[in-house]
Short mmCIF file of C-alpha atoms in Angstrom, two decimals:
data_model
loop_
_atom_site.label_atom_id
_atom_site.label_comp_id
_atom_site.label_asym_id
_atom_site.label_seq_id
_atom_site.Cartn_x
_atom_site.Cartn_y
_atom_site.Cartn_z
CA UNK K 264 0.00 0.00 0.00
CA UNK K 265 2.84 2.37 0.86
CA UNK K 266 4.46 1.73 -2.53
CA UNK K 267 1.28 2.63 -4.37
CA UNK K 268 0.91 5.83 -2.35
CA UNK K 269 4.52 6.82 -3.10
CA UNK K 270 4.06 6.17 -6.81
CA UNK K 271 0.84 8.24 -6.84
CA UNK K 272 2.53 11.14 -5.05
CA UNK K 273 5.44 10.99 -7.51
CA UNK K 274 3.06 11.02 -10.49
CA UNK K 275 1.07 13.95 -9.11
CA UNK K 276 4.28 15.89 -8.45
CA UNK K 277 5.55 15.14 -11.94
CA UNK K 278 2.27 16.26 -13.52
CA UNK K 279 2.24 19.51 -11.53
CA UNK K 280 5.82 20.25 -12.57
CA UNK K 281 5.07 19.58 -16.24
CA UNK K 282 2.10 21.97 -16.20
CA UNK K 283 4.14 24.63 -14.42
CA UNK K 284 6.90 24.44 -17.05
CA UNK K 285 4.40 24.79 -19.91
CA UNK K 286 2.93 27.92 -18.34
CA UNK K 287 6.41 29.33 -17.71
CA UNK K 288 7.35 28.74 -21.35
CA UNK K 289 4.45 30.87 -22.55
CA UNK K 290 5.37 33.66 -20.13
CA UNK K 291 8.98 33.71 -21.25
CA UNK K 292 7.87 33.95 -24.89
CA UNK K 293 5.63 36.91 -24.07
CA UNK K 294 8.47 38.54 -22.16
CA UNK K 295 10.83 37.96 -25.09
CA UNK K 296 8.35 39.56 -27.49
CA UNK K 297 7.91 42.50 -25.15
CA UNK K 298 11.68 42.98 -24.92
CA UNK K 299 12.06 42.76 -28.71
CA UNK K 300 9.61 45.65 -28.99
CA UNK K 301 12.34 47.93 -27.61
CA UNK K 302 15.13 46.66 -29.89
CA UNK K 303 15.91 48.93 -32.84
CA UNK K 304 15.69 47.56 -36.40
CA UNK K 305 19.40 48.31 -36.84
CA UNK K 306 20.27 46.12 -33.85
CA UNK K 307 17.96 43.36 -35.06
CA UNK K 308 19.61 43.42 -38.49
CA UNK K 309 23.09 43.37 -37.00
CA UNK K 310 22.26 40.39 -34.76
CA UNK K 311 20.71 38.50 -37.67
CA UNK K 312 23.73 39.16 -39.86
CA UNK K 313 26.14 37.99 -37.17
CA UNK K 314 24.17 34.79 -36.59
CA UNK K 315 24.17 34.02 -40.31
CA UNK K 316 27.89 34.86 -40.53
CA UNK K 317 28.62 32.30 -37.82
CA UNK K 318 26.35 29.67 -39.35
CA UNK K 319 27.28 30.15 -43.02
CA UNK K 320 30.83 31.59 -42.86
CA UNK K 321 29.90 34.70 -44.87
CA UNK K 322 32.41 36.97 -46.60
CA UNK K 323 32.54 40.71 -45.86
CA UNK K 324 30.65 41.51 -49.07
CA UNK K 325 27.96 38.96 -48.23
CA UNK K 326 27.67 40.36 -44.71
CA UNK K 327 27.06 43.87 -46.04
CA UNK K 328 24.38 42.67 -48.46
CA UNK K 329 22.64 40.55 -45.86
CA UNK K 330 22.82 43.34 -43.29
CA UNK K 331 21.12 45.73 -45.73
CA UNK K 332 18.46 43.15 -46.53
CA UNK K 333 17.95 42.34 -42.83
CA UNK K 334 17.65 46.03 -41.98
CA UNK K 335 14.91 46.47 -44.58
CA UNK K 336 13.07 43.42 -43.20
CA UNK K 337 13.52 44.50 -39.58
CA UNK K 338 12.03 47.93 -40.32
CA UNK K 339 9.04 46.33 -42.03
CA UNK K 340 8.63 43.85 -39.17
CA UNK K 341 8.76 46.64 -36.59
CA UNK K 342 6.13 48.67 -38.46
CA UNK K 343 3.82 45.66 -38.75
CA UNK K 344 4.27 44.83 -35.06
CA UNK K 345 3.31 48.38 -34.09
CA UNK K 346 0.27 48.25 -36.36
CA UNK K 347 -0.80 44.95 -34.77
CA UNK K 348 -0.39 46.44 -31.29
CA UNK K 349 -2.57 49.43 -32.23
CA UNK K 350 -5.22 47.15 -33.72
CA UNK K 351 -5.10 44.98 -30.62
CA UNK K 352 -5.59 48.02 -28.37
CA UNK K 353 -8.56 49.08 -30.48
CA UNK K 354 -9.88 45.50 -30.19
CA UNK K 355 -10.28 45.45 -33.96
CA UNK K 356 -10.36 42.03 -35.60
CA UNK K 357 -9.21 41.66 -39.17
CA UNK K 358 -11.70 40.57 -41.77
CA UNK K 359 -11.19 37.48 -43.91
CA UNK K 360 -10.08 39.69 -46.81
CA UNK K 361 -7.52 41.49 -44.65
CA UNK K 362 -6.12 38.19 -43.38
CA UNK K 363 -5.88 36.85 -46.93
CA UNK K 364 -4.15 40.02 -48.10
CA UNK K 365 -1.67 39.85 -45.20
CA UNK K 366 -0.96 36.19 -45.91
CA UNK K 367 -0.30 36.95 -49.60
CA UNK K 368 2.01 39.83 -48.66
CA UNK K 369 3.90 37.59 -46.24
CA UNK K 370 4.34 34.86 -48.84
CA UNK K 371 5.45 37.37 -51.49
CA UNK K 372 8.00 38.75 -49.04
CA UNK K 373 9.27 35.21 -48.32
CA UNK K 374 9.67 34.50 -52.04
CA UNK K 375 11.57 37.75 -52.57
CA UNK K 376 13.76 37.01 -49.52
CA UNK K 377 14.58 33.57 -50.86
CA UNK K 378 15.56 35.00 -54.25
CA UNK K 379 17.78 37.61 -52.60
CA UNK K 380 19.48 34.99 -50.44
CA UNK K 381 20.09 32.79 -53.49
CA UNK K 382 21.73 35.74 -55.26
CA UNK K 383 23.96 36.57 -52.25
CA UNK K 384 25.03 33.10 -51.08
CA UNK K 385 27.06 30.50 -52.92
CA UNK K 386 25.50 27.07 -53.60
CA UNK K 387 26.86 25.40 -50.45
CA UNK K 388 25.83 28.28 -48.19
CA UNK K 389 22.39 28.42 -49.79
CA UNK K 390 21.81 24.70 -49.19
CA UNK K 391 22.77 25.09 -45.54
CA UNK K 392 20.52 28.15 -45.22
CA UNK K 393 17.63 26.16 -46.73
CA UNK K 394 18.16 23.39 -44.17
CA UNK K 395 18.18 25.99 -41.38
CA UNK K 396 14.92 27.47 -42.66
CA UNK K 397 13.30 24.03 -42.89
CA UNK K 398 14.37 23.28 -39.32
CA UNK K 399 12.88 26.57 -38.13
CA UNK K 400 9.60 25.80 -39.90
CA UNK K 401 9.41 22.34 -38.32
CA UNK K 402 10.06 23.82 -34.88
CA UNK K 403 7.36 26.45 -35.46
CA UNK K 404 4.85 23.83 -36.54
CA UNK K 405 5.67 21.71 -33.49
CA UNK K 406 5.18 24.71 -31.21
CA UNK K 407 1.91 25.58 -32.95
CA UNK K 408 0.63 22.00 -32.61
CA UNK K 409 1.59 22.03 -28.94
CA UNK K 410 -0.50 25.16 -28.44
CA UNK K 411 -3.44 23.55 -30.21
CA UNK K 412 -3.21 20.46 -28.04
CA UNK K 413 -3.11 22.67 -24.96
CA UNK K 414 -6.20 24.52 -26.15
CA UNK K 415 -8.03 21.23 -26.76
CA UNK K 416 -7.15 20.05 -23.26
CA UNK K 417 -8.46 23.30 -21.77
CA UNK K 418 -11.71 23.05 -23.72
CA UNK K 419 -12.03 19.42 -22.69
CA UNK K 420 -11.51 20.34 -19.02
CA UNK K 421 -14.01 23.20 -19.24
CA UNK K 422 -16.65 20.81 -20.56
CA UNK K 423 -16.22 18.48 -17.57
CA UNK K 424 -16.21 21.19 -14.89
CA UNK K 425 -19.94 21.93 -15.28
#
């Protein structure tokens, strides 16, 4: 009987810890986003360029081109983030047409970015960059699926609390 009680206590403790870590992860992401709000586009571009230089062993000329491209993207990202914040404060939801337009703009920007990167990088660097991008996409999808599962669990719990 004592063994069963110990196992149950261990399982309950483990479950509580797992839930606490999930909640903490979401908070740290929100904090990170809030901190990034204060970072200048120039700093964002410089950090991005340095990370790519380390990962892809870029030349000076490549670094300058990527820094310019990253700066342009960082400025656009900052402007869109501010627009989203204003819309969120106004509690304005985007219509289906607005969402579709935003999605098309995002995809067009990704296509243009890919073309620019292909023009700047050599074949070996471009392949490595493509692998890095694919890895980032997989990680994003995993994180998104994790959020969906969490939402399903919450909805499931809400249904049983009545």
